[in-house]
Amino acid sequence: MKGILDRFEDSNKAVILMEETKEEVVIPVEQLPEGSSKNTYFNMKKVDDKYQIVSIDEATTQKEAETSSDLMAKLRAKSKGSKFKKK
């Protein structure tokens, strides 16, 4: 099961979005593996109705970062600038 680190709240909580179940999991920042940052993918498991991080999914994290970067590059290339004139 995969989860992605979506955001940090109150500087001490991490919100992980579970892809398969469409759930939000909130855990203390201290429980995140070293090297975790926003948009990091995790391999997760459910134990006693709670999700636990098994490991960082490096391959998926890297692949999604490249996809996002490619999309941004395409958008920038398409952009013709603002419709509004500067004064």
C-alpha positions as a Markdown table, in Angstrom:
| # | Residue | x | y | z |
|---|---|---|---|---|
| 1 | Met | 0.0 | 0.0 | 0.0 |
| 2 | Lys | 1.3 | 3.4 | -0.9 |
| 3 | Gly | 1.0 | 6.8 | 0.8 |
| 4 | Ile | 2.4 | 10.3 | -0.1 |
| 5 | Leu | 3.5 | 12.9 | 2.4 |
| 6 | Asp | 1.1 | 15.7 | 1.5 |
| 7 | Arg | 1.8 | 18.4 | 4.1 |
| 8 | Phe | 2.9 | 19.4 | 7.6 |
| 9 | Glu | 0.5 | 20.8 | 10.1 |
| 10 | Asp | 1.3 | 22.7 | 13.3 |
| 11 | Ser | 5.0 | 22.0 | 12.6 |
| 12 | Asn | 4.8 | 18.7 | 14.5 |
| 13 | Lys | 2.3 | 16.6 | 12.5 |
| 14 | Ala | 2.7 | 15.0 | 9.0 |
| 15 | Val | -0.3 | 14.3 | 6.8 |
| 16 | Ile | 0.0 | 11.3 | 4.6 |
| 17 | Leu | -2.6 | 10.6 | 1.9 |
| 18 | Met | -3.3 | 6.9 | 1.2 |
| 19 | Glu | -3.8 | 6.3 | -2.5 |
| 20 | Glu | -5.8 | 3.1 | -2.4 |
| 21 | Thr | -8.2 | 3.9 | 0.5 |
| 22 | Lys | -8.5 | 7.7 | -0.1 |
| 23 | Glu | -7.7 | 8.3 | 3.6 |
| 24 | Glu | -5.6 | 10.9 | 5.5 |
| 25 | Val | -3.2 | 9.6 | 8.1 |
| 26 | Val | -1.8 | 12.1 | 10.6 |
| 27 | Ile | 1.4 | 11.1 | 12.4 |
| 28 | Pro | 4.0 | 12.9 | 14.5 |
| 29 | Val | 6.9 | 14.3 | 12.4 |
| 30 | Glu | 9.3 | 12.3 | 14.7 |
| 31 | Gln | 7.9 | 9.0 | 13.2 |
| 32 | Leu | 8.9 | 10.0 | 9.6 |
| 33 | Pro | 11.9 | 8.2 | 8.2 |
| 34 | Glu | 15.0 | 10.3 | 7.8 |
| 35 | Gly | 15.1 | 12.1 | 4.5 |
| 36 | Ser | 11.3 | 12.5 | 4.3 |
| 37 | Ser | 10.0 | 15.7 | 2.7 |
| 38 | Lys | 6.8 | 16.9 | 1.0 |
| 39 | Asn | 5.7 | 14.6 | -1.9 |
| 40 | Thr | 7.8 | 11.6 | -0.6 |
| 41 | Tyr | 6.1 | 8.3 | -1.3 |
| 42 | Phe | 6.0 | 5.6 | 1.4 |
| 43 | Asn | 5.4 | 1.9 | 1.5 |
| 44 | Met | 2.7 | 1.5 | 4.2 |
| 45 | Lys | 1.1 | -1.3 | 6.1 |
| 46 | Lys | -2.0 | -1.4 | 8.3 |
| 47 | Val | -1.6 | -2.9 | 11.8 |
| 48 | Asp | -4.5 | -2.9 | 14.2 |
| 49 | Asp | -6.5 | -0.2 | 12.3 |
| 50 | Lys | -3.4 | 2.1 | 12.2 |
| 51 | Tyr | -1.1 | 2.7 | 9.3 |
| 52 | Gln | 2.6 | 2.4 | 9.7 |
| 53 | Ile | 5.4 | 3.5 | 7.4 |
| 54 | Val | 7.5 | 0.5 | 6.2 |
| 55 | Ser | 9.9 | 2.4 | 4.1 |
| 56 | Ile | 10.4 | 5.3 | 1.7 |
| 57 | Asp | 9.5 | 4.3 | -1.9 |
| 58 | Glu | 12.5 | 5.9 | -3.6 |
| 59 | Ala | 11.6 | 4.7 | -7.1 |
| 60 | Thr | 8.0 | 6.1 | -7.0 |
| 61 | Thr | 9.2 | 9.4 | -5.4 |
| 62 | Gln | 11.8 | 9.9 | -8.1 |
| 63 | Lys | 9.4 | 8.9 | -11.0 |
| 64 | Glu | 6.6 | 11.3 | -9.8 |
| 65 | Ala | 9.1 | 14.1 | -9.3 |
| 66 | Glu | 10.3 | 13.7 | -12.9 |
| 67 | Thr | 6.8 | 13.6 | -14.2 |
| 68 | Ser | 5.9 | 16.7 | -12.3 |
| 69 | Ser | 9.0 | 18.5 | -13.5 |
| 70 | Asp | 8.2 | 17.5 | -17.1 |
| 71 | Leu | 4.6 | 18.8 | -16.9 |
| 72 | Met | 5.9 | 22.1 | -15.5 |
| 73 | Ala | 8.4 | 22.4 | -18.3 |
| 74 | Lys | 5.6 | 21.8 | -20.9 |
| 75 | Leu | 3.4 | 24.4 | -19.3 |
| 76 | Arg | 6.2 | 27.0 | -19.3 |
| 77 | Ala | 7.0 | 26.3 | -22.9 |
| 78 | Lys | 3.3 | 26.8 | -23.9 |
| 79 | Ser | 3.0 | 30.0 | -21.9 |
| 80 | Lys | 2.8 | 33.1 | -24.1 |
| 81 | Gly | 3.0 | 35.5 | -21.2 |
| 82 | Ser | 0.3 | 37.5 | -19.5 |
| 83 | Lys | -2.6 | 38.9 | -21.4 |
| 84 | Phe | -2.3 | 42.1 | -19.3 |
| 85 | Lys | -0.1 | 45.0 | -20.3 |
| 86 | Lys | 2.3 | 46.5 | -17.8 |
| 87 | Lys | 2.1 | 50.2 | -17.2 |
